mmCIF file of C-alpha atoms in Angstrom:
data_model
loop_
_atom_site.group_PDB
_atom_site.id
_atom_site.type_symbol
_atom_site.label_atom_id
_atom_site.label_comp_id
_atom_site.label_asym_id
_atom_site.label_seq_id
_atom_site.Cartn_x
_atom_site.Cartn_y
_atom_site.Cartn_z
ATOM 1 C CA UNK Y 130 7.205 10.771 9.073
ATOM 2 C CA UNK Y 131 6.677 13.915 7.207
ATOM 3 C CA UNK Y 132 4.323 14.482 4.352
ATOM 4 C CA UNK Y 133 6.702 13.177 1.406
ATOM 5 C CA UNK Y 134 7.983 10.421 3.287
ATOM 6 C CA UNK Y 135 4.240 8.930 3.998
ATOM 7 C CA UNK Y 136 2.791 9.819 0.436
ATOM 8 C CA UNK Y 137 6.185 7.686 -0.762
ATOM 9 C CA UNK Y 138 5.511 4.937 1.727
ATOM 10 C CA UNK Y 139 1.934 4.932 0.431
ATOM 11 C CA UNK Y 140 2.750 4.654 -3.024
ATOM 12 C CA UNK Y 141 5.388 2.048 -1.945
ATOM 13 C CA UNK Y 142 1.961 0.298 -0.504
ATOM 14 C CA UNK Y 143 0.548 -0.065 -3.428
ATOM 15 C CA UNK Y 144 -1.758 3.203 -3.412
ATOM 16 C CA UNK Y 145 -1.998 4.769 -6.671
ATOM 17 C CA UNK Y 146 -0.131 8.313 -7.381
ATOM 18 C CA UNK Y 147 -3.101 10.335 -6.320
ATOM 19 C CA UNK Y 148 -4.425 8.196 -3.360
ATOM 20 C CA UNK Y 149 -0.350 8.237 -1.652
ATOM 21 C CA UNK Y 150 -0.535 12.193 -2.212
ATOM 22 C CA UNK Y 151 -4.232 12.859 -0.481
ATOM 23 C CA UNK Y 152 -3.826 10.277 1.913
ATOM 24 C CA UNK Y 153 -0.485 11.036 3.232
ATOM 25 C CA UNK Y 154 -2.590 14.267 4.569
ATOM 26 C CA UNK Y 155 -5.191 12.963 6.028
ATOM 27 C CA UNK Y 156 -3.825 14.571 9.665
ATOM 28 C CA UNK Y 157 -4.873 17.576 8.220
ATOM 29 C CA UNK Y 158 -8.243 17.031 6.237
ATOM 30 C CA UNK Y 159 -9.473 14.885 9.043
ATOM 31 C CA UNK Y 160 -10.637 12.026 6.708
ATOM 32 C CA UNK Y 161 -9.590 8.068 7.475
ATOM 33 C CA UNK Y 162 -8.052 6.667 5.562
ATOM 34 C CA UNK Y 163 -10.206 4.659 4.013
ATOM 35 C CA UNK Y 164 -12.635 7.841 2.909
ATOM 36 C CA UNK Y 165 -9.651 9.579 1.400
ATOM 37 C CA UNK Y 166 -8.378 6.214 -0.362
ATOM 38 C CA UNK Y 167 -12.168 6.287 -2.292
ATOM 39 C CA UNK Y 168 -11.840 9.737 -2.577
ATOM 40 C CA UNK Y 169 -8.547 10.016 -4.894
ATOM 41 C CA UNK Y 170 -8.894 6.446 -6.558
ATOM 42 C CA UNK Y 171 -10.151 7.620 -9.215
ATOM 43 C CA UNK Y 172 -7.392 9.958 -10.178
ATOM 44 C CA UNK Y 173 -4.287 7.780 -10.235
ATOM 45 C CA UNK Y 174 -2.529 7.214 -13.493
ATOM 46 C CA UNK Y 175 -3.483 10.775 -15.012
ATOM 47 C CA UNK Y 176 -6.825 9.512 -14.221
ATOM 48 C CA UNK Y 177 -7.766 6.099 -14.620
ATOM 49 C CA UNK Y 178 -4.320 5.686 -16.351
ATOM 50 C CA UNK Y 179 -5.827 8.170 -18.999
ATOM 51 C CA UNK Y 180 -2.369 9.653 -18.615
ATOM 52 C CA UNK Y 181 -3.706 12.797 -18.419
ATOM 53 C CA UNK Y 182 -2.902 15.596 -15.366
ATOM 54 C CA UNK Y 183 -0.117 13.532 -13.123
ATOM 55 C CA UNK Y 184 -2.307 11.945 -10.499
ATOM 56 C CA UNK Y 185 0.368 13.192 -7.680
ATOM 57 C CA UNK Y 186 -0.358 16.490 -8.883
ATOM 58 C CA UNK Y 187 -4.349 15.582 -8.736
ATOM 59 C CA UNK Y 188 -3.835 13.861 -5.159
ATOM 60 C CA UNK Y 189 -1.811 17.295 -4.046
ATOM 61 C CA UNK Y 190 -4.890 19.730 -5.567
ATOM 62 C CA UNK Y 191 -7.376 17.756 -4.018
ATOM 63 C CA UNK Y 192 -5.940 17.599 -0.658
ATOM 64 C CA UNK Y 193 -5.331 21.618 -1.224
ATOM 65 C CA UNK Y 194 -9.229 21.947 -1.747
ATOM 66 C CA UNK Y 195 -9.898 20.089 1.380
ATOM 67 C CA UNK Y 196 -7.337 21.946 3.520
ATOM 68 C CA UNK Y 197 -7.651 25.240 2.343
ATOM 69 C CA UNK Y 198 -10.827 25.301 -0.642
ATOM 70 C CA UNK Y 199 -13.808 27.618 -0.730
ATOM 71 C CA UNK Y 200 -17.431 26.360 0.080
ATOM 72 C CA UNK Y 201 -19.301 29.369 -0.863
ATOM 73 C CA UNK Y 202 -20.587 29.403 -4.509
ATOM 74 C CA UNK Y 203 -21.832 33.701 -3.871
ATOM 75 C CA UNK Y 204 -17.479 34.590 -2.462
ATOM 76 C CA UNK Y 205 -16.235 35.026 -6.100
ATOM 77 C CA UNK Y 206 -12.777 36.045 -3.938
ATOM 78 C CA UNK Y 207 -12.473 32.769 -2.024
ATOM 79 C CA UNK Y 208 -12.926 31.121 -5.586
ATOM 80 C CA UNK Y 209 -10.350 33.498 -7.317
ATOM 81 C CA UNK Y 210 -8.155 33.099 -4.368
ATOM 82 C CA UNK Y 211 -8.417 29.133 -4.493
ATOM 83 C CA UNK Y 212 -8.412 29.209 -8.117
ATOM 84 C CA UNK Y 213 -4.564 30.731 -7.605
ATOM 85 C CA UNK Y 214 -3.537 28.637 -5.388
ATOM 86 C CA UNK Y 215 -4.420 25.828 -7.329
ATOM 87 C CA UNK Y 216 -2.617 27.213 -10.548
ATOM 88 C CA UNK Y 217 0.105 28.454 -8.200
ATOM 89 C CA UNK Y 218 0.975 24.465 -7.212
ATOM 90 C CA UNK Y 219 0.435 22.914 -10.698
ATOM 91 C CA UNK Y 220 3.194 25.891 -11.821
ATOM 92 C CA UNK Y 221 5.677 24.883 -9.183
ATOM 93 C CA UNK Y 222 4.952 20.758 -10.472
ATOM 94 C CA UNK Y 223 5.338 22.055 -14.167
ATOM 95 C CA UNK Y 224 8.666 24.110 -13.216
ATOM 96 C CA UNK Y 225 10.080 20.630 -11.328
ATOM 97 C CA UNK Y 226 9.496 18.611 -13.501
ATOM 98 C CA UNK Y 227 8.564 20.181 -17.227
ATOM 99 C CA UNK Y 228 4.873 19.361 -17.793
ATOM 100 C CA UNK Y 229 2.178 18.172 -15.485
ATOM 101 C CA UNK Y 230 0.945 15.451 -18.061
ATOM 102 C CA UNK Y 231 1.276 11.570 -17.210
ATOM 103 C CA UNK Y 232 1.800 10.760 -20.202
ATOM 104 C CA UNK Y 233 5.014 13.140 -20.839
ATOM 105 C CA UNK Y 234 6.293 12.562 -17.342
ATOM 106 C CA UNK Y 235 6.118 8.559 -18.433
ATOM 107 C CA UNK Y 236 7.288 9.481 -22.206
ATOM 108 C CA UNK Y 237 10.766 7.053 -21.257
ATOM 109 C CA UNK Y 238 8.996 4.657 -19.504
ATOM 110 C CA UNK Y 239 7.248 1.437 -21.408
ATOM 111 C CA UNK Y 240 3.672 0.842 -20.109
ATOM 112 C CA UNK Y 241 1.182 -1.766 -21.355
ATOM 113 C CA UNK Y 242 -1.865 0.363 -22.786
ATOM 114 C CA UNK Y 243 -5.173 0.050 -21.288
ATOM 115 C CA UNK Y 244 -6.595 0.668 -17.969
ATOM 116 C CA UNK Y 245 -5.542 -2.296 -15.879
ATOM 117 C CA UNK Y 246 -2.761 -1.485 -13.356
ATOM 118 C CA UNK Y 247 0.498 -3.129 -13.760
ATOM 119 C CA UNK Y 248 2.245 -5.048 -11.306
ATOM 120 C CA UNK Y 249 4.132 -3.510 -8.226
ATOM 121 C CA UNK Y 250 7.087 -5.127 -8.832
ATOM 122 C CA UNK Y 251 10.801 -4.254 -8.263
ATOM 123 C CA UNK Y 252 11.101 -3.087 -12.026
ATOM 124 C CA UNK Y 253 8.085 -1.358 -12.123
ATOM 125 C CA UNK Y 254 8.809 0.852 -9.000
ATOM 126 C CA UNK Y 255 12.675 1.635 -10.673
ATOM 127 C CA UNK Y 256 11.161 2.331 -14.105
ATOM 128 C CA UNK Y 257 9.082 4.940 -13.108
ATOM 129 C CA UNK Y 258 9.714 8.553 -11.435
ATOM 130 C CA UNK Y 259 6.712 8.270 -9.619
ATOM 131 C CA UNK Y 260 7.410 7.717 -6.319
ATOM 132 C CA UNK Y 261 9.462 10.470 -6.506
ATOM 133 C CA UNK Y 262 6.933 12.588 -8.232
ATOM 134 C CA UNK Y 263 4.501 11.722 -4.934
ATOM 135 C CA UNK Y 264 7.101 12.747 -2.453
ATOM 136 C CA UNK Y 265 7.390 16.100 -4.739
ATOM 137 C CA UNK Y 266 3.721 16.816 -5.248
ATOM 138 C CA UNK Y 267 3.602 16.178 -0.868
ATOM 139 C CA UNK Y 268 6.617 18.494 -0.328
ATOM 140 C CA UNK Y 269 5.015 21.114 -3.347
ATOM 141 C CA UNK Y 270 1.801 20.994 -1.033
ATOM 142 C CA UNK Y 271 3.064 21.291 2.515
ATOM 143 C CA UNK Y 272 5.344 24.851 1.283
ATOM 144 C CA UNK Y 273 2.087 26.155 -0.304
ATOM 145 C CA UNK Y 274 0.120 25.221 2.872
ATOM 146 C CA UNK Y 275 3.016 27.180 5.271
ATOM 147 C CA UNK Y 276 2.565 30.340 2.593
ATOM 148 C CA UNK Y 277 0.438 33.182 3.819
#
């Protein structure tokens, strides 16, 4: 399986948005997946189901940073660079898909308000564009990680 077909099978799972994303690349940030699970938990549902930045876009940023981020806090370039890249993926989510907010992505789609997760059901996977938004943010990540 390729990068958007295992952040869609995680999602499918019962990972949140973020978690399918940043897992489905562990192979590459050499984290189980277990660490990377804890790691992006936090994001899912535009954070917490804040509905804020789309948490496959999160999942994709943070797997970016681990593949590819800077570690140096005195290499202003690496930072800059990084700093592009980052703005450089959320552009090509934005361009896909018209805003990189939860909450506007879900605009059509009736959620119960709160923070407790809702059901994996049958409806609730056909309701949503987010396992399509997963596989996306996966594919979005994997052509900026083959760019020079």
């Amino acid at each position: 399986m390729n990068h958007e077909e295992t952040a869609r099978a995680l999602f499918y799972r019962g990972y949140n948005c973020a978690q399918a994303v940043f897992c489905a690349f562990c192979d590459q940030t050499g984290l189980t997946l277990d660490e990377a699970a804890r790691l992006s938990s936090s994001f899912g549902g535009g954070m917490g189901r804040l509905r804020e930045v789309c948490g496959a876009l999160s999942g994709a940023e943070l797997a970016l940073g681990a593949i590819q981020g800077y570690a140096d806090p005195d290499d202003p370039a690496a930072k800059s660079a990084h700093y592009q890249a980052v703005r450089d993926l959320a552009e090509r989510f934005r361009a896909q898909n018209g805003t990189i907010l939860c909450r506007e992505l879900l605009k059509d789609v009736k959620t119960t308000p709160g923070g407790e997760p809702e059901m994996r059901t049958p409806a609730f996977y056909a309701a949503r564009p987010c396992l399509r938004l997963v596989g996306e943010a996966a594919a979005l990540l994997d052509q900026a990680l083959s760019r020079p």
